[in-house]
PDB file of C-alpha atoms in Angstrom:
ATOM      1  CA  LYS A  10      26.237   6.738  -6.313  1.00 58.00           C
ATOM      2  CA  HIS A  11      28.350   9.797  -7.168  1.00 63.00           C
ATOM      3  CA  ILE A  12      25.457  12.092  -8.134  1.00 68.00           C
ATOM      4  CA  PRO A  13      25.454  14.040  -4.816  1.00 67.00           C
ATOM      5  CA  LEU A  14      29.163  14.772  -5.142  1.00 66.00           C
ATOM      6  CA  ASN A  15      28.939  15.649  -8.810  1.00 66.00           C
ATOM      7  CA  SER A  16      25.945  17.970  -8.434  1.00 67.00           C
ATOM      8  CA  TYR A  17      26.787  19.819  -5.206  1.00 67.00           C
ATOM      9  CA  VAL A  18      26.729  23.604  -4.985  1.00 67.00           C
ATOM     10  CA  SER A  19      29.728  25.194  -3.358  1.00 69.00           C
ATOM     11  CA  LEU A  20      29.015  27.707  -0.603  1.00 67.00           C
ATOM     12  CA  ASN A  21      32.018  29.687  -1.812  1.00 71.00           C
ATOM     13  CA  LYS A  22      30.662  30.032  -5.361  1.00 71.00           C
ATOM     14  CA  PRO A  23      29.906  33.627  -6.412  1.00 70.00           C
ATOM     15  CA  ILE A  24      26.158  34.273  -6.390  1.00 66.00           C
ATOM     16  CA  TYR A  25      25.563  36.368  -9.474  1.00 64.00           C
ATOM     17  CA  ASP A  26      28.495  35.816 -11.802  1.00 62.00           C
ATOM     18  CA  VAL A  27      32.116  34.786 -11.746  1.00 61.00           C
ATOM     19  CA  GLU A  28      33.265  38.337 -10.959  1.00 64.00           C
ATOM     20  CA  SER A  29      30.925  38.771  -7.973  1.00 64.00           C
ATOM     21  CA  ASP A  30      32.449  39.068  -4.504  1.00 71.00           C
ATOM     22  CA  ARG A  31      29.308  37.824  -2.705  1.00 73.00           C
ATOM     23  CA  THR A  32      29.016  34.109  -2.030  1.00 73.00           C
ATOM     24  CA  LEU A  33      26.303  31.854  -0.590  1.00 70.00           C
ATOM     25  CA  MET A  34      28.349  31.646   2.607  1.00 70.00           C
ATOM     26  CA  ASP A  35      28.118  35.446   2.968  1.00 70.00           C
ATOM     27  CA  ILE A  36      24.325  35.298   2.773  1.00 65.00           C
ATOM     28  CA  ILE A  37      24.098  32.459   5.280  1.00 65.00           C
ATOM     29  CA  ALA A  38      26.372  34.327   7.702  1.00 60.00           C
ATOM     30  CA  GLU A  39      24.200  37.460   7.426  1.00 58.00           C
ATOM     31  CA  ALA A  40      21.077  35.488   8.297  1.00 57.00           C
ATOM     32  CA  THR A  41      22.250  34.768  11.845  1.00 60.00           C
ATOM     33  CA  VAL A  42      20.718  36.923  14.568  1.00 60.00           C
ATOM     34  CA  SER A  43      23.185  38.700  16.813  1.00 65.00           C
ATOM     35  CA  ASP A  44      20.858  41.153  18.558  1.00 71.00           C
ATOM     36  CA  PRO A  45      20.226  39.876  22.126  1.00 75.00           C
ATOM     37  CA  GLU A  46      16.730  41.391  22.180  1.00 76.00           C
ATOM     38  CA  GLU A  47      15.746  39.524  19.012  1.00 75.00           C
ATOM     39  CA  LEU A  48      17.175  36.300  20.436  1.00 74.00           C
ATOM     40  CA  VAL A  49      15.096  36.608  23.622  1.00 79.00           C
ATOM     41  CA  ILE A  50      11.940  37.417  21.651  1.00 79.00           C
ATOM     42  CA  SER A  51      12.576  34.472  19.332  1.00 79.00           C
ATOM     43  CA  GLN A  52      13.056  32.145  22.301  1.00 83.00           C
ATOM     44  CA  GLU A  53       9.830  33.393  23.895  1.00 86.00           C
ATOM     45  CA  GLU A  54       7.924  32.873  20.639  1.00 84.00           C
ATOM     46  CA  PHE A  55       9.399  29.382  20.295  1.00 83.00           C
ATOM     47  CA  HIS A  56       8.372  28.417  23.845  1.00 87.00           C
ATOM     48  CA  HIS A  57       4.868  29.820  23.280  1.00 86.00           C
ATOM     49  CA  ILE A  58       4.440  27.835  20.066  1.00 84.00           C
ATOM     50  CA  GLU A  59       5.894  24.700  21.643  1.00 87.00           C
ATOM     51  CA  SER A  60       3.506  24.898  24.616  1.00 89.00           C
ATOM     52  CA  LYS A  61       0.531  25.569  22.330  1.00 88.00           C
ATOM     53  CA  ILE A  62       1.424  22.547  20.192  1.00 89.00           C
ATOM     54  CA  GLY A  63       1.690  20.503  23.398  1.00 89.00           C
ATOM     55  CA  GLU A  64      -1.879  21.523  24.257  1.00 91.00           C
ATOM     56  CA  ILE A  65      -3.220  20.708  20.792  1.00 93.00           C
ATOM     57  CA  LEU A  66      -1.584  17.311  20.243  1.00 94.00           C
ATOM     58  CA  SER A  67      -2.180  14.044  22.073  1.00 95.00           C
ATOM     59  CA  ASP A  68       0.747  12.346  23.807  1.00 94.00           C
ATOM     60  CA  LEU A  69       1.147   9.882  20.919  1.00 96.00           C
ATOM     61  CA  GLU A  70       1.036  12.652  18.314  1.00 95.00           C
ATOM     62  CA  TRP A  71       3.636  14.662  20.263  1.00 94.00           C
ATOM     63  CA  GLU A  72       5.975  11.659  20.555  1.00 95.00           C
ATOM     64  CA  VAL A  73       5.573  10.825  16.867  1.00 95.00           C
ATOM     65  CA  LEU A  74       6.168  14.436  15.797  1.00 92.00           C
ATOM     66  CA  THR A  75       9.243  14.737  18.006  1.00 91.00           C
ATOM     67  CA  ALA A  76      10.734  11.519  16.641  1.00 93.00           C
ATOM     68  CA  TYR A  77       9.882  12.513  13.074  1.00 93.00           C
ATOM     69  CA  LEU A  78      11.573  15.896  13.496  1.00 90.00           C
ATOM     70  CA  GLN A  79      14.663  14.068  14.766  1.00 92.00           C
ATOM     71  CA  GLY A  80      14.846  12.433  11.344  1.00 91.00           C
ATOM     72  CA  LYS A  81      13.594   8.984  12.285  1.00 93.00           C
ATOM     73  CA  SER A  82      11.760   6.897   9.698  1.00 93.00           C
ATOM     74  CA  TYR A  83       8.182   5.718  10.156  1.00 93.00           C
ATOM     75  CA  GLN A  84       9.505   2.207  10.825  1.00 94.00           C
ATOM     76  CA  GLU A  85      11.969   3.427  13.465  1.00 95.00           C
ATOM     77  CA  ILE A  86       9.232   5.419  15.198  1.00 95.00           C
ATOM     78  CA  ALA A  87       6.858   2.448  15.066  1.00 96.00           C
ATOM     79  CA  ASP A  88       9.485   0.140  16.571  1.00 96.00           C
ATOM     80  CA  GLU A  89      10.354   2.677  19.272  1.00 95.00           C
ATOM     81  CA  LEU A  90       6.723   3.233  20.293  1.00 96.00           C
ATOM     82  CA  GLY A  91       5.538  -0.341  19.795  1.00 96.00           C
ATOM     83  CA  ARG A  92       2.962   0.667  17.173  1.00 96.00           C
ATOM     84  CA  HIS A  93       2.199  -0.227  13.568  1.00 96.00           C
ATOM     85  CA  VAL A  94       3.672   1.931  10.815  1.00 95.00           C
ATOM     86  CA  LYS A  95       0.136   2.800   9.704  1.00 96.00           C
ATOM     87  CA  SER A  96      -0.688   4.263  13.130  1.00 96.00           C
ATOM     88  CA  ILE A  97       2.454   6.400  12.890  1.00 95.00           C
ATOM     89  CA  ASP A  98       1.354   7.634   9.476  1.00 94.00           C
ATOM     90  CA  ASN A  99      -2.148   8.359  10.804  1.00 95.00           C
ATOM     91  CA  ALA A 100      -0.708  10.249  13.788  1.00 95.00           C
ATOM     92  CA  LEU A 101       1.439  12.421  11.507  1.00 93.00           C
ATOM     93  CA  GLN A 102      -1.579  13.151   9.299  1.00 93.00           C
ATOM     94  CA  ARG A 103      -3.545  14.261  12.386  1.00 95.00           C
ATOM     95  CA  VAL A 104      -0.589  16.409  13.480  1.00 93.00           C
ATOM     96  CA  LYS A 105      -0.515  18.056  10.072  1.00 91.00           C
ATOM     97  CA  ARG A 106      -4.261  18.797  10.140  1.00 91.00           C
ATOM     98  CA  LYS A 107      -4.174  20.124  13.704  1.00 92.00           C
ATOM     99  CA  LEU A 108      -1.171  22.355  13.052  1.00 88.00           C
ATOM    100  CA  GLU A 109      -2.688  23.708   9.845  1.00 88.00           C
ATOM    101  CA  HIS A 110      -5.891  24.504  11.741  1.00 88.00           C
ATOM    102  CA  TYR A 111      -3.883  26.183  14.519  1.00 85.00           C
ATOM    103  CA  LEU A 112      -1.944  28.314  12.036  1.00 81.00           C
ATOM    104  CA  VAL A 113      -5.122  29.414  10.266  1.00 81.00           C
ATOM    105  CA  GLU A 114      -6.692  30.382  13.599  1.00 81.00           C
ATOM    106  CA  GLU A 115      -3.515  32.165  14.684  1.00 76.00           C
ATOM    107  CA  GLN A 116      -3.468  34.268  11.503  1.00 73.00           C
ATOM    108  CA  LYS A 117      -6.994  35.512  12.207  1.00 72.00           C
ATOM    109  CA  TYR A 118      -5.674  37.319  15.272  1.00 63.00           C
TER     110      TYR A 118
END
């Protein structure tokens, strides 16, 4: 029960060696985007991808994917949608196949 606490990695730990001034927290902080132009472009790309996924997936697949991305278990999703766990699993497998196909097609262009 104590394994997560005993094996955690501190974000303030030096990256390379004990004498290093750079920490994991420094790297995470640098990864944030502060350029307004990049933020707008990222938002536009996100909305484009989201709308494309909405076109590709059925209503059930969309609902299952959304719930799954919110961290819900298969059982919770099944209870929420009034479906069997197996149909939730099947829906997520279809989502995976459709999204893989979409990404392959998108890379061609």
